[in-house]
Every structure is written in structure tokens, then in C-alpha cells.
Amino acid sequence: MANINITTIRPYLIRAFYEWLLDNKLTPYLLIDSNMPGIQVPSVYVSNGQIILNIEPSAVDNLNLGNNRLVFNTRFDGVLYPISIPIEAVLAIYASENGIGTIFDSDHMLFSKKKVNIQKNIDLSLKDNKYENNKNAEKIRTIKNPNLRLIK
């Protein structure tokens, strides 16, 4: 068995939902866990350990949806703030208009690199399935065509 490092899918889903929301003329919002270490958001706007951020292109500058962090500049009450968010702090991305989006699991194990054991010696050739395939082909051949007739 081989060990393969699997990274979190979260940044890819965030980028995919972001693009999809914009393509559908919706406003992408992020729900952020502001208690995570390494987060940089204006604490004045944090409520119950969370902050909601509008990441529509007209609301942010220099948006970088990276694999480890989301980084951009935005304004709150006219004051420019640099925002830096670890990927694991993103709890959801959704449309402000209708709530369509996705919620991410808060389990920290989903964010770290995992090792997955994969068997290298799996033989996917058809030779092992030849007998089974022949039996199925014979069954298909023995099925008769439907016999329909017109009744007047």
C-alpha cells in the first residue's frame, strides 16, 4: 500500500462556489469563525465569535482565494481593513440573496493533510471479469424482443 497526501478540498470548493455565485449574479458572503488562530478581521464587527464578509468583487480589493488563506482588503464604515483568514476558519460560503451555498464541517481533521492508504496492486483488467461478462452477455442475448400487436 502506498501513502498519498490528500489536502483539504475546502479551498477548491470555496473558489468553485465563489465563481458559481458570481456567474449567477449573486453576492458571495463568507461566514467566518473569528476564534480561529491566525485570523485578521476587525474585531468590532465580530458577533458571537463569527463575522460575515461580503466578497463580491466590488466590495473587496486584491482578493486572493489561496489554498491556505483568504486575503483581501475591504471597507467597514468607510475604513479600509486588511483581511486575512485561514481556510479552516471559513464556516460557509453562500449567496446573500437566497442563502444558497455550502456549510463546511468544523472538524479540524478535515483541514489537515491526511494520509490515505491506497492499494497499488489492484488489477483492473477485464481478464478477471471475463467469465462474469460472458454470463451477462448470454443473459442479454436470451431476452426476447417485445411482442406487440395492433388490436382494432
Coordinates of C-alpha atoms in Angstrom, one line a residue:
M1 CA 0.0 0.0 0.0
A2 CA 1.2 3.5 -0.8
N3 CA 0.6 6.6 1.3
I4 CA -0.7 9.6 -0.5
N5 CA -1.0 13.0 1.0
I6 CA -4.5 14.4 0.5
T7 CA -5.1 18.1 1.1
T8 CA -8.3 19.6 2.2
I9 CA -10.9 20.2 -0.5
R10 CA -12.2 23.3 1.2
P11 CA -10.3 26.0 -0.8
Y12 CA -11.3 24.4 -4.1
L13 CA -15.0 24.3 -3.0
I14 CA -14.8 28.0 -1.9
R15 CA -13.4 29.0 -5.2
A16 CA -15.9 26.9 -7.1
F17 CA -18.9 28.3 -5.2
Y18 CA -17.5 31.9 -5.5
E19 CA -17.3 31.6 -9.3
W20 CA -20.7 29.9 -9.5
L21 CA -22.3 32.6 -7.3
L22 CA -20.8 35.4 -9.4
D23 CA -21.8 33.7 -12.7
N24 CA -25.4 33.6 -11.4
K25 CA -25.3 37.3 -10.4
L26 CA -25.4 36.5 -6.7
T27 CA -23.5 38.2 -3.9
P28 CA -21.0 35.8 -2.2
Y29 CA -20.8 36.0 1.6
L30 CA -18.4 34.2 3.9
L31 CA -19.3 33.1 7.4
I32 CA -16.0 33.1 9.4
D33 CA -15.1 31.6 12.8
S34 CA -13.3 34.5 14.3
N35 CA -11.9 32.5 17.2
M36 CA -9.5 30.6 14.9
P37 CA -5.8 31.4 15.4
G38 CA -4.2 33.5 12.7
I39 CA -7.3 35.4 11.7
Q40 CA -7.2 39.1 10.9
V41 CA -10.6 40.8 10.9
P42 CA -11.9 43.9 12.6
S43 CA -13.0 42.6 16.0
V44 CA -15.6 45.4 16.3
Y45 CA -17.7 43.6 13.7
V46 CA -17.5 40.2 15.3
S47 CA -20.7 38.8 16.8
N48 CA -20.9 35.5 18.8
G49 CA -17.4 34.5 17.6
Q50 CA -18.4 34.9 14.0
I51 CA -18.2 37.5 11.2
I52 CA -19.9 37.7 7.9
L53 CA -17.9 39.1 5.0
N54 CA -19.1 40.2 1.6
I55 CA -16.5 39.1 -1.0
E56 CA -18.3 40.5 -4.1
P57 CA -15.6 42.0 -6.5
S58 CA -17.0 45.5 -5.9
A59 CA -16.6 45.0 -2.1
V60 CA -13.0 43.8 -2.0
D61 CA -9.6 44.7 -3.4
N62 CA -6.8 42.3 -4.1
L63 CA -8.8 39.1 -3.4
N64 CA -6.7 36.0 -3.2
L65 CA -8.6 32.8 -2.5
G66 CA -5.5 30.7 -1.8
N67 CA -5.2 27.1 -0.6
N68 CA -4.2 28.1 2.9
R69 CA -5.5 31.6 3.4
L70 CA -8.1 34.1 2.0
V71 CA -6.5 37.5 1.8
F72 CA -8.1 40.8 0.7
N73 CA -8.8 44.4 1.6
T74 CA -12.3 45.7 2.4
R75 CA -14.0 48.6 4.0
F76 CA -16.2 48.7 7.1
D77 CA -17.9 52.1 7.6
G78 CA -15.5 53.6 5.1
V79 CA -12.4 52.5 6.9
L80 CA -10.0 50.2 4.9
Y81 CA -9.1 46.9 6.7
P82 CA -6.7 44.2 5.6
I83 CA -8.4 40.8 6.0
S84 CA -6.5 37.5 6.4
I85 CA -8.4 34.3 7.1
P86 CA -7.0 30.8 7.4
I87 CA -9.0 28.4 5.2
E88 CA -10.1 26.3 8.2
A89 CA -11.9 29.4 9.6
V90 CA -14.4 29.5 6.7
L91 CA -17.6 28.0 8.0
A92 CA -19.7 28.7 4.9
I93 CA -20.0 30.4 1.6
Y94 CA -23.4 31.4 0.4
A95 CA -25.5 33.9 -1.6
S96 CA -26.8 36.9 0.4
E97 CA -29.9 37.0 -1.7
N98 CA -31.2 33.5 -1.1
G99 CA -28.8 31.6 1.2
I100 CA -27.8 29.1 -1.5
G101 CA -24.2 27.8 -0.8
T102 CA -22.5 25.3 1.4
I103 CA -21.6 24.9 5.0
F104 CA -18.3 23.3 6.0
D105 CA -17.8 20.8 8.7
S106 CA -16.0 22.3 11.7
D107 CA -14.0 19.1 12.4
H108 CA -10.3 20.2 12.3
M109 CA -9.3 16.8 10.9
L110 CA -10.9 17.9 7.6
F111 CA -8.4 20.7 7.3
S112 CA -5.1 19.0 7.8
K113 CA -3.3 16.9 5.3
K114 CA -4.3 13.3 5.7
K115 CA -2.5 10.2 4.6
V116 CA -4.7 7.8 2.7
N117 CA -3.7 4.2 2.1
I118 CA -4.3 3.0 -1.4
Q119 CA -3.6 -0.4 -2.7
K120 CA -1.1 -0.2 -5.6
N121 CA -1.7 -3.7 -6.8
I122 CA -5.3 -3.5 -7.8
D123 CA -5.7 -5.2 -11.2
L124 CA -8.5 -3.5 -13.1
S125 CA -8.0 -5.7 -16.2
L126 CA -11.0 -7.4 -17.7
K127 CA -9.4 -10.9 -17.6
D128 CA -10.7 -11.5 -14.1
N129 CA -14.2 -10.4 -15.1
K130 CA -14.3 -12.3 -18.4
Y131 CA -16.5 -15.1 -17.1
E132 CA -18.9 -12.8 -15.4
N133 CA -19.1 -10.6 -18.5
N134 CA -19.8 -13.6 -20.7
K135 CA -22.6 -14.7 -18.4
N136 CA -24.2 -11.2 -18.6
A137 CA -23.8 -11.1 -22.4
E138 CA -25.6 -14.5 -22.7
K139 CA -28.4 -13.3 -20.5
I140 CA -28.9 -10.2 -22.7
R141 CA -28.9 -12.4 -25.8
T142 CA -31.6 -14.7 -24.4
I143 CA -34.0 -11.9 -23.7
K144 CA -36.6 -11.9 -26.5
N145 CA -37.8 -8.7 -28.2
P146 CA -41.1 -7.5 -27.0
N147 CA -44.0 -8.8 -29.0
L148 CA -46.6 -6.1 -29.6
R149 CA -49.5 -6.3 -32.0
L150 CA -52.1 -3.8 -33.1
I151 CA -55.7 -4.6 -31.9
K152 CA -58.5 -2.9 -33.8

